[in-house]
Short mmCIF file of C-alpha atoms in Angstrom, two decimals:
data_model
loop_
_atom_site.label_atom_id
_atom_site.label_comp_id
_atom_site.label_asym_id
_atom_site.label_seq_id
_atom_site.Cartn_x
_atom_site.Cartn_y
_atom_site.Cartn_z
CA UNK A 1120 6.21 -55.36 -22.13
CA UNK A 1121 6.37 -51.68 -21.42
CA UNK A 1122 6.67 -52.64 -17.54
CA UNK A 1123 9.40 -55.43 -17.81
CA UNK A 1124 11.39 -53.24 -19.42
CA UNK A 1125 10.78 -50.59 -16.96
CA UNK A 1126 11.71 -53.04 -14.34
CA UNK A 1127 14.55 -54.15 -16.26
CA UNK A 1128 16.09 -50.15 -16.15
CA UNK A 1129 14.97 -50.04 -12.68
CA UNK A 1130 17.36 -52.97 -11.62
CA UNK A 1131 19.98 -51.99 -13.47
CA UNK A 1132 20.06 -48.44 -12.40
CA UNK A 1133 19.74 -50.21 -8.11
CA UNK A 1134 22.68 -52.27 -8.98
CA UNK A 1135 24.89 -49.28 -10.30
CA UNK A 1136 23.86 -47.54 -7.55
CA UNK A 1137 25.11 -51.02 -5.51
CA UNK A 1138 28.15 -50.90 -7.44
CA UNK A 1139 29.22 -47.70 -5.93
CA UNK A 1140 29.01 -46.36 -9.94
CA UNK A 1141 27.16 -43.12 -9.39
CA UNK A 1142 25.11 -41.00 -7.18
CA UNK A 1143 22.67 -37.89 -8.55
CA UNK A 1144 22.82 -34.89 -6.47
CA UNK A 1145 20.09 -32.41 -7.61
CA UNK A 1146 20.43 -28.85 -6.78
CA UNK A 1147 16.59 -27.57 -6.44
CA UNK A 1148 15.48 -24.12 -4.61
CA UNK A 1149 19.45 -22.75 -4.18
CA UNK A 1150 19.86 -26.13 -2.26
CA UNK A 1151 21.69 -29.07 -2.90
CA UNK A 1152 19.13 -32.38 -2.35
CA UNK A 1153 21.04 -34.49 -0.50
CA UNK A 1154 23.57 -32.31 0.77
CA UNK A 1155 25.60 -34.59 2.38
CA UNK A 1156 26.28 -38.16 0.30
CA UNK A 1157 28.05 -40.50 2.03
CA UNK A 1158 29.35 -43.02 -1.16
CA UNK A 1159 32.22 -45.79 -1.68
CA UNK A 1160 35.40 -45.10 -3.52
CA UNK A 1161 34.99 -44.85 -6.95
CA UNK A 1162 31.58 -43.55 -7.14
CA UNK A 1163 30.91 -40.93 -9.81
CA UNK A 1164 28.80 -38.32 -8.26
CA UNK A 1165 26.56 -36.15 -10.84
CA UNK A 1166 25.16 -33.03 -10.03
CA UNK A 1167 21.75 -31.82 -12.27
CA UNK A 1168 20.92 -28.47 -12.11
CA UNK A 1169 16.76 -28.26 -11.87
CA UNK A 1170 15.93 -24.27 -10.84
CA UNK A 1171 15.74 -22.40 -13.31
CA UNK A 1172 19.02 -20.22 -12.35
CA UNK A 1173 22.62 -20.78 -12.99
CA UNK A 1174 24.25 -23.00 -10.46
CA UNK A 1175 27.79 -24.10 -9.83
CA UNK A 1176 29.62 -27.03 -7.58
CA UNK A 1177 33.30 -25.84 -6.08
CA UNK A 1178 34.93 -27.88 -3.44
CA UNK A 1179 36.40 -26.09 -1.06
CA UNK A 1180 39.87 -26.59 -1.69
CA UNK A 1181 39.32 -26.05 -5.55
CA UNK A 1182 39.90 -29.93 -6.24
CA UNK A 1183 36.48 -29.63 -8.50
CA UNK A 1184 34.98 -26.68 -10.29
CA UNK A 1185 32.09 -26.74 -12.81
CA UNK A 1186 31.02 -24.20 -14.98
CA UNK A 1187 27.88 -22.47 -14.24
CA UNK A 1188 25.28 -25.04 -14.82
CA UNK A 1189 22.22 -23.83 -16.72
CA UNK A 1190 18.76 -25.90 -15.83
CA UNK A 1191 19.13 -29.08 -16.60
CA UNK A 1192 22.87 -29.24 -17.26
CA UNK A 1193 24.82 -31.74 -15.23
CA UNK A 1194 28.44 -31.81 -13.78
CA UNK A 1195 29.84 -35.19 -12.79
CA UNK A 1196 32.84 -36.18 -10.08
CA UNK A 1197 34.28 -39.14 -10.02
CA UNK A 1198 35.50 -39.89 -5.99
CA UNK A 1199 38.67 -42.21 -6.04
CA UNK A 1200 40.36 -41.13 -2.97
CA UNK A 1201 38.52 -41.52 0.66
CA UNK A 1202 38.22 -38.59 2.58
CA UNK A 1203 35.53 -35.75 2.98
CA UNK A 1204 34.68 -33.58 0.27
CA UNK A 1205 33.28 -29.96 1.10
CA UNK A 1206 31.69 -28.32 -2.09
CA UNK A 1207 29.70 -24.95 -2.21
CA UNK A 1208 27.88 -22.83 -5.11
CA UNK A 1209 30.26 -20.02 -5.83
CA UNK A 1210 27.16 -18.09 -7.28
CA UNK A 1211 25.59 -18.35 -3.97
CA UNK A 1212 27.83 -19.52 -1.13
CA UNK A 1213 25.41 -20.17 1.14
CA UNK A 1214 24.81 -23.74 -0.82
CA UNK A 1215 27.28 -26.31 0.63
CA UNK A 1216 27.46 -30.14 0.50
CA UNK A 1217 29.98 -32.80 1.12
CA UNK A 1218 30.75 -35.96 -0.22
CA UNK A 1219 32.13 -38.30 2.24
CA UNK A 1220 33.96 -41.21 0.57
CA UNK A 1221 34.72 -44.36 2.18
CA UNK A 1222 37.01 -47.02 1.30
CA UNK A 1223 36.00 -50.01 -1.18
CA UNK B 1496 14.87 24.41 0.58
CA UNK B 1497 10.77 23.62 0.58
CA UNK B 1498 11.25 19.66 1.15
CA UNK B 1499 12.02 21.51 5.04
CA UNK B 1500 8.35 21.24 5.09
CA UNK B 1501 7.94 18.44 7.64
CA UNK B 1502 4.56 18.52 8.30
CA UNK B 1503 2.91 18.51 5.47
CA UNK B 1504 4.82 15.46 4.37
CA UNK B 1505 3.55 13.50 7.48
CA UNK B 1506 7.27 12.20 9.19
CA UNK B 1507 7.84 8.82 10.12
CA UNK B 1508 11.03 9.55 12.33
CA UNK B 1509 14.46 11.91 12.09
CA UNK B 1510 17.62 11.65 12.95
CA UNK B 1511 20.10 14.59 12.57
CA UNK B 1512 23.83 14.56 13.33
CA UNK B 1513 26.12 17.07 12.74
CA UNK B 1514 25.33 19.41 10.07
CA UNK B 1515 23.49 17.25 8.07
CA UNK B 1516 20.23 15.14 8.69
CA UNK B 1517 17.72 12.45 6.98
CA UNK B 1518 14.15 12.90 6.58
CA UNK B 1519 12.09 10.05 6.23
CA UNK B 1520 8.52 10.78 4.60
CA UNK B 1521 5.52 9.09 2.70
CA UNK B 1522 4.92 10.54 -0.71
CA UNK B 1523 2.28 8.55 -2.24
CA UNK B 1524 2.56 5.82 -0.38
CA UNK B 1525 6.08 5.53 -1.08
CA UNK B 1526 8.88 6.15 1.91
CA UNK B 1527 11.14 9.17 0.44
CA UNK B 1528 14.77 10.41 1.64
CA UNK B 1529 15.25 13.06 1.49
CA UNK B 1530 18.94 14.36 2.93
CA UNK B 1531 18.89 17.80 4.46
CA UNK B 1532 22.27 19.40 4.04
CA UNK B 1533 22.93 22.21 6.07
CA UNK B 1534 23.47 26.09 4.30
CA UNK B 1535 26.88 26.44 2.98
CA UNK B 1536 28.08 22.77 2.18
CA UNK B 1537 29.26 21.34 -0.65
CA UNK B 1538 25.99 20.26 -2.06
CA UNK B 1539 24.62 23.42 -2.09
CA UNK B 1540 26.85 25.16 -3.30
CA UNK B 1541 27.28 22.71 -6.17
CA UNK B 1542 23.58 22.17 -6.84
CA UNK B 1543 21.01 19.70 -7.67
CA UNK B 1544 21.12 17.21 -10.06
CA UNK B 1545 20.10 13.88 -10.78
CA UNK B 1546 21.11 10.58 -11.21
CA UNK B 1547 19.20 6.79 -12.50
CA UNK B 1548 19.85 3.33 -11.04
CA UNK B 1549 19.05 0.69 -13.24
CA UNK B 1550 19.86 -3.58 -12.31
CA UNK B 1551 19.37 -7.16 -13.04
CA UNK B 1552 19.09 -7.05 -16.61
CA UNK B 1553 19.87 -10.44 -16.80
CA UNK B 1554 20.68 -10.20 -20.92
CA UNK B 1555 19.70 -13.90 -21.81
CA UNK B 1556 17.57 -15.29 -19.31
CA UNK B 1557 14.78 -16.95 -21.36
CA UNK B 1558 12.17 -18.74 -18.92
CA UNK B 1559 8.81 -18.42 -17.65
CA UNK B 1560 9.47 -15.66 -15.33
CA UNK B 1561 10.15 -13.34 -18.48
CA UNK B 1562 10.58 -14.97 -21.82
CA UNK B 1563 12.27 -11.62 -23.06
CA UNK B 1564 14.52 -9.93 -20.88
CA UNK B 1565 15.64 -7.73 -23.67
CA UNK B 1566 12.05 -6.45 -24.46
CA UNK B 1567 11.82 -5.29 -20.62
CA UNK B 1568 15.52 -3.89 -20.14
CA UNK B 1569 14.28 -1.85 -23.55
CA UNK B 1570 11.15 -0.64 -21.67
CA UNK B 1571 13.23 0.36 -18.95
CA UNK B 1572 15.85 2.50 -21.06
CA UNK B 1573 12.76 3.92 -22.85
CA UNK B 1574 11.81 4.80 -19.05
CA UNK B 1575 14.93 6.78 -17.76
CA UNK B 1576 14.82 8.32 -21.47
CA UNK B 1577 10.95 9.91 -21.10
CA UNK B 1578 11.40 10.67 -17.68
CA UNK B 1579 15.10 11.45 -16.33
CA UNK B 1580 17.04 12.03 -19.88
CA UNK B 1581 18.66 14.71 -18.22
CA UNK B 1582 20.02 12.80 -15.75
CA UNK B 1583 23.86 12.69 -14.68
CA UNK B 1584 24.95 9.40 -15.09
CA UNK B 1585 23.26 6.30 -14.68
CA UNK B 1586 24.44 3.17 -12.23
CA UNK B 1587 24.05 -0.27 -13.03
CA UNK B 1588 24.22 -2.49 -10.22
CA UNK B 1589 24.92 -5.20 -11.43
CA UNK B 1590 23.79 -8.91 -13.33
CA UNK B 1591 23.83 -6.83 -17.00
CA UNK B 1592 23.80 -10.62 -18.41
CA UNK B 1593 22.37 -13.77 -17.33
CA UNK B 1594 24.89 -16.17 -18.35
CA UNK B 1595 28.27 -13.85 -19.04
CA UNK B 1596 28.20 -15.01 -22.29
CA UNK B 1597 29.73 -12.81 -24.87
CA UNK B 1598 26.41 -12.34 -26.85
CA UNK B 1599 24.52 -11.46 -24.22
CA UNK B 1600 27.12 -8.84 -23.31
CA UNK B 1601 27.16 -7.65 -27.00
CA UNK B 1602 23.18 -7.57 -26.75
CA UNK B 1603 23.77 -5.31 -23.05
CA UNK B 1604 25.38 -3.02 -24.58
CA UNK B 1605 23.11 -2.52 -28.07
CA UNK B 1606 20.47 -2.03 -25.69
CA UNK B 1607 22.57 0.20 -22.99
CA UNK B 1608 23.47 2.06 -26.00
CA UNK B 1609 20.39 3.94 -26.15
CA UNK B 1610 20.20 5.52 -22.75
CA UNK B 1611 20.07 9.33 -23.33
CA UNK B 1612 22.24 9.97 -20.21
CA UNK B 1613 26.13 9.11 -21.55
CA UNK B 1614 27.63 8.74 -18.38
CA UNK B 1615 27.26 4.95 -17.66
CA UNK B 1616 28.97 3.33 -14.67
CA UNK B 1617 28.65 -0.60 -14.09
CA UNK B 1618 29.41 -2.91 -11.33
CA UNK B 1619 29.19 -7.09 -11.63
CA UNK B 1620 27.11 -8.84 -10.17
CA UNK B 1621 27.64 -12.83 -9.70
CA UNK B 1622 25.92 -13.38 -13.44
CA UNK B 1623 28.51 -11.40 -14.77
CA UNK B 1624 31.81 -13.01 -14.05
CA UNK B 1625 30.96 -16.61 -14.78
CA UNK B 1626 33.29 -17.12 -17.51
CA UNK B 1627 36.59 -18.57 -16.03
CA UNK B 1628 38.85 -15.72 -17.09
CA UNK B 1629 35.86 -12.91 -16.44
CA UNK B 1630 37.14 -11.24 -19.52
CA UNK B 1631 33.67 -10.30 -20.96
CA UNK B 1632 32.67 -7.67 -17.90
CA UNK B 1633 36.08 -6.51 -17.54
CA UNK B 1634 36.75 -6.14 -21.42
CA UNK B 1635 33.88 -3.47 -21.31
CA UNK B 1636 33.32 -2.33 -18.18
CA UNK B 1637 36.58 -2.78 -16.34
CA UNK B 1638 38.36 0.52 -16.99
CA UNK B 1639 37.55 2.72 -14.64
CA UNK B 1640 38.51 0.54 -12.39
CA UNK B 1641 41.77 -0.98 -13.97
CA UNK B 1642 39.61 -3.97 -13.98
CA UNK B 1643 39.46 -4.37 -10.52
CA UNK B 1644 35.71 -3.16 -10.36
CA UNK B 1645 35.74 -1.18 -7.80
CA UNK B 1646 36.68 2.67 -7.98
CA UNK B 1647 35.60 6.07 -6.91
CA UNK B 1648 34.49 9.53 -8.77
CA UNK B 1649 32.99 12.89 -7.31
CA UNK B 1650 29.94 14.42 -8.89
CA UNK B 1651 28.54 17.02 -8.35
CA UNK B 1652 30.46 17.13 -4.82
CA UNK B 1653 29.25 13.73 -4.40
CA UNK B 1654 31.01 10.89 -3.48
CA UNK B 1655 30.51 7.77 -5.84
CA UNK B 1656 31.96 4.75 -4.85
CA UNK B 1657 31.66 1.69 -6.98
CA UNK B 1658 31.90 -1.58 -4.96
CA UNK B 1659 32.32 -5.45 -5.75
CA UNK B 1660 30.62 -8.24 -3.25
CA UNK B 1661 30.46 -11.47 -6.26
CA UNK B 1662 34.18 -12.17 -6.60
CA UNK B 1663 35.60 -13.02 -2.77
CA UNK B 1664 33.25 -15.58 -2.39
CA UNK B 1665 33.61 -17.99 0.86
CA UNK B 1666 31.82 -21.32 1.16
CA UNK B 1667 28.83 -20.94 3.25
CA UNK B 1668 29.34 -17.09 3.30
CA UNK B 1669 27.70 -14.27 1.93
CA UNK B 1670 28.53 -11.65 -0.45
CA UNK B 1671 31.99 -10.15 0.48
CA UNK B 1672 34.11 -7.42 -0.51
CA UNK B 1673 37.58 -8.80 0.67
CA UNK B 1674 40.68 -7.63 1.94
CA UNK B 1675 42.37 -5.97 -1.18
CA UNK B 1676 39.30 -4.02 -1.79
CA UNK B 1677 38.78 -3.26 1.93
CA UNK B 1678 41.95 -1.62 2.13
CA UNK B 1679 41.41 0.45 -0.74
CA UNK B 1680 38.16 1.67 0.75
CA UNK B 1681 40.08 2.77 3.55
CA UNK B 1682 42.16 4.67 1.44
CA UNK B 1683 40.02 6.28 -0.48
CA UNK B 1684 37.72 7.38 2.52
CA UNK B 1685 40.94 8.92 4.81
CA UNK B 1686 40.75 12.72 5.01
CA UNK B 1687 37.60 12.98 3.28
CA UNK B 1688 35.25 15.77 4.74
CA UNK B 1689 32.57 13.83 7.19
CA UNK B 1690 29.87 16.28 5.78
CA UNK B 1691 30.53 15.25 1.87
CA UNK B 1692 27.51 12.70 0.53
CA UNK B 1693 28.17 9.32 -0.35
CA UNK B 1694 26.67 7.05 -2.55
CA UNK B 1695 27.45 3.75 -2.78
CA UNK B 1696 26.57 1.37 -5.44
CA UNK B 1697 27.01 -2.43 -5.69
CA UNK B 1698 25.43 -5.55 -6.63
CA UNK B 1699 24.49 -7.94 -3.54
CA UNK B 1700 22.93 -6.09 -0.23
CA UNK B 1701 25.47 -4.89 1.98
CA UNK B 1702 23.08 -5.18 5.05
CA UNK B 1703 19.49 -6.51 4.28
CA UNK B 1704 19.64 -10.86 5.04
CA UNK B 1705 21.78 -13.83 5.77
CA UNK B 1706 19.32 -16.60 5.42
CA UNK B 1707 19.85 -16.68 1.15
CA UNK B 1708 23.25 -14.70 1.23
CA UNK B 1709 21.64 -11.48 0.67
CA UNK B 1710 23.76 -9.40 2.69
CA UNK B 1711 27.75 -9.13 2.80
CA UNK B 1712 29.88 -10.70 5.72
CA UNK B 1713 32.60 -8.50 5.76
CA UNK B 1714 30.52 -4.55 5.39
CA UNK B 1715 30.26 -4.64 9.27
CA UNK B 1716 34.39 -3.62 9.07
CA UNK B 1717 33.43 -1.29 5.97
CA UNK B 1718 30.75 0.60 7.61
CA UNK B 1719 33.54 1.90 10.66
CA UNK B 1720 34.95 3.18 7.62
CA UNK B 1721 32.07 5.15 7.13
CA UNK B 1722 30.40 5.56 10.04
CA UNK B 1723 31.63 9.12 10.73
CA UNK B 1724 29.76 10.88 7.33
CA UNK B 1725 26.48 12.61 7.75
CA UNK B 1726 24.97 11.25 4.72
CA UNK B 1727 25.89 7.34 3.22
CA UNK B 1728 23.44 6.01 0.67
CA UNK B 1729 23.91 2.45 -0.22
CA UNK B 1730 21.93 1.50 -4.11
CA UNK B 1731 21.98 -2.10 -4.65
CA UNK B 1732 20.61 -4.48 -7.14
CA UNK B 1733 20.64 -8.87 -7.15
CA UNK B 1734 16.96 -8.86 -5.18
CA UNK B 1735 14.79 -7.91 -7.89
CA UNK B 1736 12.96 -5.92 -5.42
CA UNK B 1737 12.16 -2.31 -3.78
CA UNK B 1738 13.41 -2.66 -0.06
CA UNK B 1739 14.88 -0.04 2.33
CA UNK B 1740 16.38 -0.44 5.22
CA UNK B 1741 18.20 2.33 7.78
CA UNK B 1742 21.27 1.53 9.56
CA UNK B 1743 22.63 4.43 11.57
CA UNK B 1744 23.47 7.16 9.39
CA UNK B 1745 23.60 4.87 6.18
CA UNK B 1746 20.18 3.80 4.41
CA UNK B 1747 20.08 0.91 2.04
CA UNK B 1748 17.99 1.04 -0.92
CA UNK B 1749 17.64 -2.39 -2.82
CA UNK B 1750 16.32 -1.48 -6.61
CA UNK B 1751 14.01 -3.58 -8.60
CA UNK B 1752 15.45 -5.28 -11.77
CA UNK B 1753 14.10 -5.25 -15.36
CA UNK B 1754 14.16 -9.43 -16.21
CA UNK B 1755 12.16 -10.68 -13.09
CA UNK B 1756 10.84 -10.39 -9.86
CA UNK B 1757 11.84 -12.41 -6.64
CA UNK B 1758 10.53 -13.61 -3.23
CA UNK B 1759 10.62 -11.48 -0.37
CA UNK B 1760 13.40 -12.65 2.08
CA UNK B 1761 13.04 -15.49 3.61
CA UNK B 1762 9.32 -15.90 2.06
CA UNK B 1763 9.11 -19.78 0.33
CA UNK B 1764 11.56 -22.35 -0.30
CA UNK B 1765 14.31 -19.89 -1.63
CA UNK B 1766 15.51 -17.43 -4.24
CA UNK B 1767 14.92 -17.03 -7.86
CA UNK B 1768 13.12 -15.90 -10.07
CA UNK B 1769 9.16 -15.85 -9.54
CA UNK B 1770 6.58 -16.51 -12.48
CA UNK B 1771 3.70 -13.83 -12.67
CA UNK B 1772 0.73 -13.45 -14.90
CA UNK B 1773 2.10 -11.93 -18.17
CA UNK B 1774 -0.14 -8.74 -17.99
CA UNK B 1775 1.48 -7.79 -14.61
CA UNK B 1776 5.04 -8.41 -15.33
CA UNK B 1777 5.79 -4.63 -15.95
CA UNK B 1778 4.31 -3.28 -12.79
CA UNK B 1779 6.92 -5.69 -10.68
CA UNK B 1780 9.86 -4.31 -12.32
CA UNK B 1781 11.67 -1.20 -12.49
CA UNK B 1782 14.33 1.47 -12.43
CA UNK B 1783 15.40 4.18 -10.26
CA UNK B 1784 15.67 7.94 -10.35
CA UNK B 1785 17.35 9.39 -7.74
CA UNK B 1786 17.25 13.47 -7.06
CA UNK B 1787 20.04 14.86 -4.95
CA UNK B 1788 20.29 18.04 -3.66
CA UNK B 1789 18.21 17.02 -1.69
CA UNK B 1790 18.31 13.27 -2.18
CA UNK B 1791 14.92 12.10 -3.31
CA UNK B 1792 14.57 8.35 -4.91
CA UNK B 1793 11.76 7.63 -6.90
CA UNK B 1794 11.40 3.62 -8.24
CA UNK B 1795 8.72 3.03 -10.76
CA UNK B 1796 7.79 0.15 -12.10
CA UNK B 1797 7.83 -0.19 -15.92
CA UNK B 1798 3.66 -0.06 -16.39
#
């Protein structure tokens, strides 16, 4: 029982994830994993933070900004617009990513 | 003047210019500046005295790595009290809070309260000005600076000058100081006799390494500024470790911190902090005590 209903969440999370609905990025090690998403407009991208120091996601022309995320906390995006997305952790600037967003 | 007395300290290299010079020596174990200053310059005449770096309290962090930063920061204070309470001033470098959260601030200070030495000076680091408006550092610490956070005093014929590297961050960059503040360096430097000390405090490395942003993209323009002084002493915190480094006539001293240790650069996946066995947290952090005339720096770790 325990599996269908794994299976069940499993399929349901693949076809969001189809659906162009929403993408984790997770920051680990002062890294962003991936660090470049390429996703369909639309998509919600969600950032979780999982080292155990303060992270935040900033696009580079200040069209997103999070708060410092603790561990664990997430920040989500939703992508509407095509284009490429630059982002960067204003804590520690070396960590960049992009979002690339495609048309539907 | 008996720290003149090379060879019995065993000399690892000197370099003199002007009328000042550096000596590099092992005490202990321990590499030891010591900044000879010619008869008849300001620092003699004004005399010795010393001065206590303490950094990276990180006020709220909670984890594995240290489950009580405020015990620690305490042992640290109760440190500098037993063993430099007669100290000048003391320098924070930086990350008093974890989170910049105004309770952790309020806890900071409790705890920063009961340094014996009055004379308190505090720069941010990157922990420190997360809240949006950055009102919580600036609210207590900014007015010396017109809450700009960066400044300049003279002690003790001294030059101190308090610099910020967390709030000009570019993506994929380093730590940076920024135009405003670059100008203002400038500034204050112009006319200033070449043979006065500096000391420079601040939170991220100015020179150290690039590969985790531990250095500062724009100091290269900084240190022409400064370039022409005998004596430039850089005291930095945000590494959580003990690492010096010589760069021409300026010699960069990373400090230790009081929450938690970190990697050496470059060693592992990345920054932050490092777990170690309870019993030996103590002995991998620290504060600083720093003797001028002439300039020794002593770090010791809190067991």
């Amino acid at each position: 029982m325990n599996r269908m209903l794994l299976l069940a969440a499993m399929m349901l999370a693949s076809a969001a994830a189809h659906a162009g609905n929403e993408v984790q990025v997770t920051i680990k090690s002062f890294a962003f994993g991936p660090d470049s998403i390429e996703v369909p407009a639309g998509t919600t991208v969600v950032w979780v933070n999982k080292d155990n120091e303060p992270h935040t996601v900033v696009s580079d022309g200040k069209l997103f900004h999070s708060e410092a995320l603790d561990t664990d906390e997430r920040f989500s995006v939703t992508f509407d617009k095509p284009g490429t997305y630059g982002y960067f952790c204003t804590l520690h600037p070396h960590m960049t990513g992009k979002v690339v967003v495609s048309g539907k | 003047m008996k720290d003149h007395d090379i060879s019995r300290r065993g000399v690892l290299s000197c370099m003199a210019w002007g009328s000042a010079g550096v000596l590099w020596t092992m005490a202990g174990g321990v590499p030891v500046a010591s900044v000879l200053a010619a008869g008849g310059d300001k620092m003699n005449k004004a005399g010795a005295f010393s001065f206590v770096q303490i950094s990276d309290t990180h006020i709220g962090f909670a984890k594995d790595a240290n489950p009580d930063t405020g015990l620690t920061t305490r042992a640290g204070i109760d440190l500098i009290n037993r063993t430099a309470a007669d100290a000048a001033l003391v320098l924070h470098t930086g990350d008093v809070t974890h989170l910049s959260r105004t309770g952790e601030f309020d806890q900071a200070a409790e705890l920063l309260k009961g340094l014996k030495p009055t004379e308190l000076h505090v720069v941010p680091g990157e922990h420190d000005v997360l809240d949006s408006t950055q009102t919580n550092f600036f609210d207590r610490y900014g007015a010396a600076s017109k809450r700009k956070g960066y400044y300049s005093f003279d002690h003790h014929g001294v030059h101190f000058i308090a610099l910020v590297n967390v709030m000009e961050f570019k993506p994929g960059g380093q730590g940076r100081l920024g135009s405003e503040q670059m100008e203002w360096l400038e500034d204050d430097l112009k006319g200033r006799s070449a043979s006065q000390p500096i000391v420079i405090f601040t939170h991220i490395p100015l020179w150290l390494y690039e590969g985790w942003g531990w250095s500062t993209e724009d100091w290269p323009q900084a240190m022409s500024y400064l370039k022409r002084f005998g004596s430039v002493t850089v005291l930095n915190g945000h590494i959580h470790q003990v690492v010096q480094k010589v760069e021409g006539t300026v010699s960069h001293y990373a400090a230790a911190s009081t929450a938690y240790p970190q990697p050496k650069p470059g060693e592992g996946a990345g920054p932050g902090p490092v777990t170690v066995p309870a019993e030996n947290l103590r002995s991998v952090l620290g504060i600083r005590r720093i003797e001028t005339l002439p300039i020794k720096i002593s770090d010791s770790s809190l067991a």
